[in-house]
Every structure is written in structure tokens, then in C-alpha cells.
Amino acid sequence: MEFKVLGPLRASVPLPSAAQPRLVLGVLLARPNEFVHRDTLVDELWPQGPPSSAAAVVQMAVSKLRKALSPGLAVDDARQRLPSGRGGYLLTVSEGELDVAGFTGLTAAAATATGDERRALLERALGLWRGRAFADVPAGPLLEAHKLWLEDRRSSVLGKLVELDLAAGDHKAVADRLGPELAERPGDECLAGWLAEALHGLGRRDAALAVLDRCRHLLWEHAGVSPGEDLLEVHRRIAGTGWSAGGPPCRLPPSTPDFTGRAGELAELGRALRGPAPVVLHGAAGVGKSALAVHAAWRVRKRFPDGQLVADLRETGDVLKGFLRALGFAETELPRDRVGLVSLWQSQTADRRLLVLLENARSEAEVRPLLPSGPGCATIVTTRRRLAGLVGARPIRVGELSYAESRVLLGAIIGEDRPSAEPDAVRRLLACCDGLALAVRAAGMKLLQRPRLSIAEFATRLENERLRLDELAAGDLAVRPVLTEALAELSPRQRNSLRLLGFPGAVEIADWFATALLGCSSREAAERLDELVDDHLLHAAPDQAGFLRFRLPGLTRLALREPPDPDALKRALTVTAALAEHAASALGAEYSPVRGVDAPAAALDRVAADPIGWRDAEITNLALAARTASGHGWTDLTARLADAHSDLVDPRRGGSLALLGFDIVRERLDLPAEAGKLLKLGHSHSNAGDLARARTCFALAEARFRAAADRRGTGAALVALADVDADSGRPRSAVDALREALDLYRDCGDLAGQAMASAQFGSLWDDLGDFGRAKECFEASLLLSLHCDDGRQHDRSAKRYADVLRRNGRLDEAGDLLTSALTGTRSARERHWEAHVLRSLGDLHAKAGDAGESERCLSRSLELFEHVGHRHAAAYTHRSFGESLRLAGEADRAEEQLGLAMNTFRALGDRRGGGYALLSLGRLRADEGVATEAAEGLRTAAGLFRQLGFPVWELRALRDLSAVDRDGRQRDRAREALTKIRFGAIPG
């Protein structure tokens, strides 16, 4: 019987086809004529752990083998080839039956033979092999070890034959013999070396080097190892130059151990490095470009088995010579001229797979000759510029670290205990680092260096801008030198641009402000700004309206240490004042106001198109501009900026800035101007619903106008005081003020003032229940306003009169007046008064039962009030809207609108507006049949109107209250209110 295992398992008798019997046979053939314990067979069949039926399975496999090898013989028959015993099984193999025994016998004989006999014995031994040992048997650990031993013996025989062939000069025989062998084992260094020598002997040098390079690549890709010294020597003999003794050159610096974040950039880098196009990592100085590049290079290193080369382009020395020396060239082999070096570099990288890292590139010109030429190579370039002229490059911006990334990096440096104990201080500290990786690392290293220094104390030091750059240093790790070096590389134009762009205290500035600072045309300014943005010295991002805003990084500004240019700053602040005034004018106009001359036309048009958006974007800088102008002593400019700021914001949010213009005129001892400022400020407070502050300002203005003997100004202040007193429940004071105002206006012949005071008187008399007097006042006001040059007072008087007529049931007359007033306010481009007229029209249409037209007018009124930022007036429109919806039967929508009005009135402390809202809410509850809530609301409204001294409105609330509550007290209060109306009583 014959057994063959040097290849697929074969025998001279048919063998079972199942895997388990064949594996058992393989183990027995590996240890012929020896008892193999059953446990050994179990471990071989189930290396990961046997099942409970393992012993039975082994017995079944042995049984199948006995039937094949000893058919018809009993287990205890002396002729049985596979007997049992000693807890296992033994396979009897006679001499000459197993090919392994023949192979070992021939190799042993060849060891003592010489010459042709030795070659013949080795050829016969190798001829017994039909493939890999036990090729079709699934091996366990024992059989796998036996296979490796057999393969090693075969390789030894093959090596001896190759050595004999090479010694005899028979290179063709070696090449023919090793070609198929190396195809199966391409990473075998011995085979590769022999085949390379044979091919070289046949005159095929390139093929020989290709065999060596392929083996080298495979060793690197699959095992991460370099060729041994024997293979290096073969390469030196064939190529004339050697590989570096340590394998492919790896000049990468160590990766940062605590590298964190940058997941998006790393993923993009990994994808980009699959192609030959250079990858340009561009970002600001200290942002972490080098750390990212090195970290990414280590991650992809095994894709480039021919090596990884690094050069810092700021350092002196010929980079190409260094690269070529790293690839194995001796100094004497390098060309002396630049063209020759570039040519050699390109030829040497054409078929290699190299990764090249070029750090701190300053221009495209210094990068181009260093790019490897082969499609299997890749290049990473770090630079502070975009290098847009590098054709085909893949740019990747390395921006500032997010707060989360900065926080993780800080924790990685100093540990998590200290940051976790001081989370607020960590936020303050990282805010001072401005997202710059170098700054975060320097701060972390200083904290690590000084464990007794609390994060809060360190953050306080950093918040002092004069100390910040000095504090962000630990040893030679410092922020200031890096930023100073980056600034030193700037062109004179860039440095001058940065100097001019300083606006102390501003977080960011608009494009028009930057253009004004630079003092050049918008086109040239755009070019200069783009250049700074491209070099990461300036950050640009669109605002909500899509217009660019620029930010000078905080640490860069501190490193620049350039004081602002006063001329540039005054120029920019003048443009700011012009645009702010334009925005204030546009807020009260339906159409764009007339352009001024102090600002670019394009900026003026942008402001006119969206004054609210401009105000929201610029209000912080506008306040800063006013304070900056004040600090420089530019009083006229300060006044313009302060006044514009006051026109654009709620006076309660204006803070001390609201009084800045007032302080300027007070210092000049200009009483009329001072009074005018106070009057304007009072109107701002009044529009915002702050009646107490408004009255204070009006009273101060009145006193100053009187002191300056300004009758017209005194009359205006008295009219304003009367309006506040009427709303605050002081009708007697309001009447007295209006009477004096009328006398003053008559004395100085001011028709417009008389018209205004008369209209105010008409509204007050109507609230007090004297329609006759109200009618007389309004007719006088309309008549007077017809003789004024400005028709705006006529429209305002008409609006007020129409409200009175509507409340007294004269809807047609009211409609005619409001239609005329709407036309006038639109022609005058007064959005604020147009909104008031539209609210009155909404009330009129609701009274007439036209709910659709009422809603249209009130919706537009709300839109206009919100556009001009008049929250207080918008609340009255919400109240009108709620009343209109109540009359239309839309209870849910009515309640929503009245709720909005009520919330605003409460927030502003407007008791009169609250009374109106409560009256409508009480009526709404009465319509819904909720008598208790209706009575409570109406009773509260009546009480408010009684306290405020408005008997007509009190009577209206009591009339509605009597419908849901029959309490006799309502009748008494109604009679009292009616008495006041009939006899014109004015409460004190």
C-alpha cells in the first residue's frame, strides 16, 4: 500500500471523502507507527473546544478508515493496519509505503554525495512533491506544524539545487525553476534573491530589479518589515546602489501622542492621498497644520512602501539633494546643477510609491520641483497660504479648533480632573486661546508645569490682553514667536492693511467699514481683503443678509501691536454715522430715503433695502463707534453716532450711550440743543412704553426750553407732557399743559404747533366724554394744518379725529378722513404713522362688519410696527386685532392676539393699554358665556379707567359688565361716570 502526502493526500486504496476521517489519517501519517492518543485527535479536530460527542465522532472516523485500509478485518486481527491501544490509535506503515520517508531518505543520501550524483538525488527528492504538503486536508495545530516542517525541508532542497545551478552558471535553469515558486511565494526573500541573480546573469537587469522591488513592497505592505541584509546585498550587486540598510526611508517625525479632533480633515486627507495630486493643508500660523499632516502621514504610511520623506522649506539646504540621498544615492552620484537634480528626482520617483511631506511652503514655485512624478506617490504640503497656482492640488483648510475639540485637547494634556472641577474657568481660558491649537497646547503645558495654579487664576491672567501672549508659553513652546514670524513674512501692503483694519473692541467689521478703513476704492479694498483672507490673517463670513463681515483673529491682533490709524478710524466712523442715519430714516419710510454723500452708494442702498437687518448686525459696533469717537474727542461725530444709535434702539437698551449726545451739548452750555436732546429721548421712551422716564425727560426739556425763552420748544415739551399725563391718569395736568401749549404756539405764530396741540386736546376731551369739545378741537386742528407747509400734521390730526368719529358711530366721515390720511402718510414715506392709520382703518372695518378688510389692514399695521421696532404701538394693534376677531366670531385667534397685547402692556407698565385689552377680553368671555371670568375682567377694566380718569371708557366697561353681572354697585358707578361726562368734570 502507498501513502502520498507531499501534495494532496492520496493512497493506493479509495479513502473516505469526509473531512474528519481525512484529518485523522493525516495526523496518523504525520506520526506513523506511533500510538496517537484520542485526546490529541480531539484537539486536532476541534481546536476551539470539542463538542460533547467528540469521542464518538473520532471513533466513527477511525471506523471508516479501517474499512478503507483493512477491509473485512476485525479490530483485534493481527493484520489490522489501524489497531487500538494505550488510549489511542496506531497506523502501521511499512518501509517504502510513505512518500515522506522516501523524500527524507533521498535528502540524507544527497548530503553525503557529490557532483552529479548529489544533483540527481536532490532532483529525485524534489520530484516527489506534487504541490503543498497535505494540500487538501484541513489542518489542525499538530498537522499544520508538520506541514511547515515539510515545506521547510523542501525549501532547503530547492535552495541546494539552485546553489548548484548558480555555481554551474546555469541561470536559465534557475529562472525556470524559481518563476513558478516565486509566483506562489512572492514575499520569500531567498527565492527573490536567487531569481534576481539568475535574471541578472541572463542579462535581464530591469527584470531582476523588478523582482527585488516587488518583494520589498510585499514585505512592507503585509508585514511592515524591511528586506534583510542578504537581499540588500543582492540589490547592491545588481543596481550598483543599495537600498538604505534600514529599508525604505521613513523620515516622519513622531506623531503627537495626544492628537485630538480633526476627524473631518483626516477623512478628507485619507481620500485625497489615494491619488497623486498634492494635498495642500492651509491655515493660520499655530492652527495645527503640521500636527495634522504628520498624524495623517503615519496613518497612511504603509500605502507608500518606498518611503516617506519630509522637508521643512524654511530651513536652509538643498531639499532635493536630501531626498535623493535618502533614496540611496551617494554624494558623488548627484548632479551639480539644479536641472539635473530635478531630472534625477523625477526619474527616480516615476515608478516608486513615496509619500512626501513639505512643511511651511511659502509659494508654489518652491513646491513644484519637489513634487514626485510617479502616479503611486503622494504629497502633503503645509502652508499659511492657499497656493492657488499649484495646478491640480487638493486644498484642505485647517481652521480653528471648536470648543469641544479644544476642551478634549486640554484634558488630554493636563488630565480630566482639573478641567472637570472648573468648567466655567475652562470656558474662559479656551475663549482666550481663540481656537488656535498651539495656544491651547501652550496653556495646557503651563498648567501641567504648574499644578498649584488654578485654571480660574490662569484664565484671569489670559483675559488681560497685555499679558496674554506672554502667558501662552511653556519652555520653548510659545505662541508669540510663531505669530511674529508669520507677520514678518508679510508684504508691506499686507502689513499696512492689517494696521489700518484695527478697530479696538470690535469682534468683527462689515465690508463697507473695512473699505473705509483702508481708504481706497471698493474694488481695490476687495482685492486687499481677499489677499488677507487667503493668507488666513483675516476671517471672512457672510452675515444673515449674505454680506461679508471680517474678523481679525484676536491673538494675531495682539501680536501685530499696531495702534489704530486715527485718520482711517475717523473716516470709517463717519461712514458709520451716515449709514446709521440712513437706516433711521429708512425705518420710518416706505421707500428708500435720499442718499447721503458720506457713504458709498452701494452701502446706502443695502441699508435702505433692509434697515432692520442692518441695525441688528451693526448695533453693537455702532455703540462702540460712538464711544470710540468720544474717546478721540470728535464731538460732532460722537453726537451724530449717539443720536443715530438712539433713533435705532429701544432707549432702555441704549444705556449710557443714550445720554452721550446730551452730555456733549450740555458741556457746550447750549440749552436749546440740550432741551431738544431731552425731548427726543423722551419720545423714544414714550414709544417704548416707559412713561415714567419719558415724563422725566419731557419735564427736563420743558425747564430748559423755558430757561432759554424758547416758546415753540416749551410748547412741544408741554404737548408731550400732556400726552404722557393723559395716559398715566392725570387728565387735569394734561388739560393745563395743552392750554398753555396752545397759548405759547399762538404767541409765536406756530400753526403746526397749534394744530398738534388742538388734535391732542380733541383726543383728551373725547376720553373725558365731551364729544362736542373734541369735535371743535379737531376741526380747528384740521383747519390750522391746511395752512402749514408740511401736510403731515393734517394726516395725523385726521387719524385722531377719525378714531373719535368711529367711536361715536360716524363711520362714513371717519372712513373719508382715514383714506386721506393713508394717502398722505404714504406720500410722506412715514411708515410709523402709516401703521397707525392702518390700525385705525382696521378698527373701522371691524366696526362696519368687514372682517376680511379689517384683518388685511391690521396685519399690515403689525408688519410695519415690527419693521420699525415699535413694540409698544404693535401691542395696540394686537389689541385692535383681537377686538376685530372677536366681532368676527373667531374666539381662539382673538384670545391669542389679546394675550400678546396684554403681555406687552404688563411688561411696559401701560395701565391704559391694559385696560383696553381687559375690556376686549371681558367682552370675549361674555360672548363665550363664561360670565364669571367676563365679569372679573370687565370690573378690573372699569376700575383702571376710573383710576386713570377716563369716564367714557369706564362707562363702556360698566355697560358691558351690567350684561353679565346685575350687582347694583355697577349702576351707581355708571351714574357717577355719566355725571362726570355730562358736567365735564376733570379729576385731579
Coordinates of N, CA, C and O in Angstrom, one line a residue, residues 836-906:
H836 N -50.1 103.5 12.1 CA -51.1 104.0 13.0 C -52.5 104.1 12.2 O -53.5 103.8 12.7
V837 N -52.4 104.7 11.0 CA -53.6 104.9 10.2 C -54.2 103.6 9.8 O -55.4 103.4 9.9
L838 N -53.4 102.6 9.5 CA -53.9 101.3 9.1 C -54.5 100.6 10.3 O -55.5 99.9 10.1
R839 N -54.0 100.8 11.5 CA -54.7 100.3 12.7 C -56.1 100.9 12.8 O -57.1 100.2 13.1
S840 N -56.2 102.2 12.6 CA -57.5 102.8 12.7 C -58.4 102.3 11.7 O -59.6 102.2 11.9
L841 N -57.9 102.1 10.4 CA -58.7 101.6 9.4 C -59.2 100.2 9.7 O -60.4 99.8 9.4
G842 N -58.3 99.4 10.4 CA -58.7 98.1 10.8 C -59.9 98.1 11.8 O -60.8 97.3 11.7
D843 N -59.8 99.0 12.7 CA -60.8 99.2 13.7 C -62.1 99.6 13.0 O -63.2 99.1 13.4
L844 N -62.0 100.5 12.0 CA -63.2 101.0 11.3 C -63.9 99.9 10.6 O -65.1 99.7 10.6
H845 N -63.1 99.1 9.8 CA -63.7 97.9 9.1 C -64.3 96.9 10.0 O -65.3 96.3 9.7
A846 N -63.7 96.7 11.2 CA -64.3 95.7 12.1 C -65.6 96.2 12.6 O -66.6 95.5 12.7
K847 N -65.7 97.6 12.9 CA -67.0 98.2 13.3 C -68.0 98.0 12.3 O -69.2 97.8 12.6
A848 N -67.6 98.1 11.0 CA -68.6 98.1 9.9 C -68.9 96.6 9.5 O -69.7 96.4 8.6
G849 N -68.2 95.6 10.1 CA -68.5 94.2 9.9 C -67.8 93.6 8.7 O -68.1 92.5 8.3
D850 N -66.7 94.3 8.2 CA -65.9 93.8 7.1 C -64.6 93.2 7.7 O -63.6 93.8 7.8
A851 N -64.8 91.9 8.2 CA -63.7 91.3 8.9 C -62.5 91.1 8.0 O -61.3 91.2 8.5
G852 N -62.7 90.7 6.7 CA -61.5 90.5 5.8 C -60.7 91.7 5.6 O -59.4 91.7 5.7
E853 N -61.3 92.9 5.4 CA -60.5 94.1 5.1 C -59.9 94.6 6.4 O -58.8 95.1 6.4
S854 N -60.6 94.3 7.5 CA -60.0 94.7 8.8 C -58.7 93.9 9.1 O -57.7 94.5 9.5
E855 N -58.8 92.6 8.8 CA -57.6 91.8 9.0 C -56.4 92.2 8.1 O -55.3 92.2 8.5
R856 N -56.7 92.6 6.9 CA -55.7 93.0 6.0 C -55.0 94.2 6.5 O -53.8 94.3 6.5
C857 N -55.8 95.2 6.9 CA -55.2 96.5 7.4 C -54.4 96.2 8.7 O -53.3 96.8 8.9
L858 N -54.9 95.4 9.6 CA -54.2 95.2 10.9 C -53.0 94.4 10.7 O -52.0 94.6 11.4
S859 N -53.0 93.4 9.8 CA -51.8 92.6 9.5 C -50.7 93.5 9.0 O -49.5 93.4 9.4
R860 N -51.0 94.4 8.1 CA -50.0 95.3 7.5 C -49.5 96.3 8.6 O -48.3 96.6 8.6
S861 N -50.4 96.7 9.5 CA -50.0 97.6 10.6 C -49.0 96.9 11.5 O -47.9 97.5 11.8
L862 N -49.3 95.7 11.8 CA -48.3 94.9 12.6 C -47.0 94.8 11.9 O -45.9 94.9 12.5
E863 N -47.0 94.5 10.7 CA -45.8 94.3 9.9 C -44.9 95.6 9.9 O -43.7 95.5 10.1
L864 N -45.6 96.7 9.7 CA -44.9 98.0 9.7 C -44.3 98.3 11.1 O -43.2 98.8 11.3
F865 N -45.1 98.1 12.2 CA -44.6 98.4 13.5 C -43.4 97.5 13.9 O -42.5 97.9 14.5
E866 N -43.5 96.2 13.5 CA -42.4 95.3 13.8 C -41.2 95.7 13.0 O -40.0 95.6 13.4
H867 N -41.4 96.2 11.8 CA -40.3 96.6 10.9 C -39.5 97.8 11.5 O -38.3 97.9 11.5
V868 N -40.3 98.8 12.1 CA -39.6 99.9 12.7 C -39.3 99.7 14.1 O -38.7 100.6 14.8
G869 N -39.6 98.5 14.6 CA -39.2 98.2 16.0 C -40.0 98.8 17.1 O -39.5 99.1 18.2
H870 N -41.3 99.2 16.8 CA -42.2 99.9 17.7 C -43.1 98.8 18.4 O -44.2 98.6 18.1
R871 N -42.5 98.2 19.5 CA -43.2 97.2 20.2 C -44.4 97.7 20.9 O -45.4 97.0 20.9
H872 N -44.3 98.9 21.4 CA -45.5 99.4 22.2 C -46.7 99.6 21.3 O -47.8 99.2 21.6
A873 N -46.4 100.3 20.2 CA -47.5 100.5 19.2 C -48.1 99.2 18.7 O -49.3 99.1 18.4
A874 N -47.2 98.3 18.5 CA -47.6 97.0 17.9 C -48.6 96.3 18.9 O -49.5 95.6 18.5
A875 N -48.4 96.5 20.2 CA -49.3 95.9 21.2 C -50.7 96.5 21.0 O -51.7 95.8 21.2
Y876 N -50.9 97.8 20.7 CA -52.2 98.4 20.5 C -52.8 97.8 19.2 O -54.0 97.6 19.2
T877 N -52.0 97.4 18.2 CA -52.5 96.8 17.0 C -53.0 95.4 17.4 O -54.0 94.9 16.9
H878 N -52.2 94.7 18.2 CA -52.6 93.3 18.6 C -54.0 93.4 19.3 O -54.9 92.6 19.1
R879 N -54.2 94.5 20.2 CA -55.5 94.6 20.9 C -56.6 94.9 19.9 O -57.7 94.3 20.0
S880 N -56.3 95.7 18.9 CA -57.3 96.0 17.8 C -57.7 94.7 17.0 O -58.8 94.5 16.7
F881 N -56.6 94.0 16.7 CA -56.8 92.7 16.0 C -57.7 91.8 16.8 O -58.6 91.1 16.3
G882 N -57.4 91.7 18.1 CA -58.2 90.8 19.0 C -59.7 91.2 19.0 O -60.6 90.4 18.9
E883 N -59.9 92.5 19.1 CA -61.3 93.0 19.1 C -62.0 92.7 17.7 O -63.2 92.3 17.7
S884 N -61.2 92.9 16.6 CA -61.8 92.6 15.3 C -62.2 91.2 15.2 O -63.2 90.8 14.7
L885 N -61.3 90.3 15.6 CA -61.5 88.8 15.5 C -62.7 88.4 16.4 O -63.5 87.5 16.1
R886 N -62.8 89.1 17.6 CA -63.9 88.8 18.5 C -65.2 89.1 17.8 O -66.2 88.3 17.8
L887 N -65.3 90.3 17.1 CA -66.5 90.7 16.4 C -66.8 89.7 15.3 O -68.0 89.5 14.9
A888 N -65.8 89.1 14.7 CA -66.0 88.2 13.6 C -66.3 86.8 14.1 O -66.5 85.9 13.2
G889 N -66.3 86.6 15.4 CA -66.6 85.2 15.9 C -65.4 84.3 16.0 O -65.6 83.1 16.2
E890 N -64.2 84.7 15.8 CA -63.0 83.9 15.8 C -62.4 84.0 17.2 O -61.4 84.7 17.4
A891 N -63.0 83.2 18.2 CA -62.6 83.4 19.6 C -61.2 83.0 19.8 O -60.4 83.7 20.6
D892 N -60.7 81.9 19.3 CA -59.3 81.4 19.6 C -58.3 82.4 19.1 O -57.3 82.7 19.8
R893 N -58.4 82.8 17.9 CA -57.5 83.8 17.3 C -57.5 85.1 18.1 O -56.5 85.8 18.3
A894 N -58.8 85.5 18.5 CA -58.9 86.8 19.2 C -58.2 86.7 20.5 O -57.5 87.6 21.0
E895 N -58.4 85.5 21.2 CA -57.7 85.4 22.5 C -56.2 85.4 22.4 O -55.5 86.0 23.2
E896 N -55.7 84.8 21.3 CA -54.2 84.8 21.1 C -53.7 86.3 20.9 O -52.7 86.7 21.5
Q897 N -54.4 87.1 20.1 CA -54.0 88.4 19.8 C -54.1 89.3 21.1 O -53.2 90.1 21.4
L898 N -55.1 89.1 21.9 CA -55.3 89.9 23.1 C -54.3 89.5 24.1 O -53.8 90.3 24.9
G899 N -53.9 88.2 24.1 CA -52.9 87.8 25.1 C -51.5 88.4 24.8 O -50.8 88.8 25.7
L900 N -51.2 88.5 23.5 CA -50.0 89.2 23.1 C -50.0 90.6 23.5 O -49.0 91.2 24.0
A901 N -51.1 91.3 23.3 CA -51.2 92.7 23.7 C -51.0 92.8 25.2 O -50.3 93.7 25.7
M902 N -51.7 92.0 26.0 CA -51.7 92.1 27.4 C -50.3 91.9 28.0 O -49.9 92.6 28.9
N903 N -49.6 90.9 27.4 CA -48.3 90.6 27.9 C -47.3 91.8 27.7 O -46.5 92.2 28.6
T904 N -47.5 92.5 26.6 CA -46.6 93.7 26.3 C -47.0 94.8 27.2 O -46.1 95.5 27.8
F905 N -48.3 95.1 27.4 CA -48.7 96.2 28.3 C -48.3 95.9 29.7 O -47.8 96.9 30.4
R906 N -48.3 94.7 30.2 CA -47.8 94.4 31.5 C -46.3 94.6 31.6 O -45.8 95.2 32.6

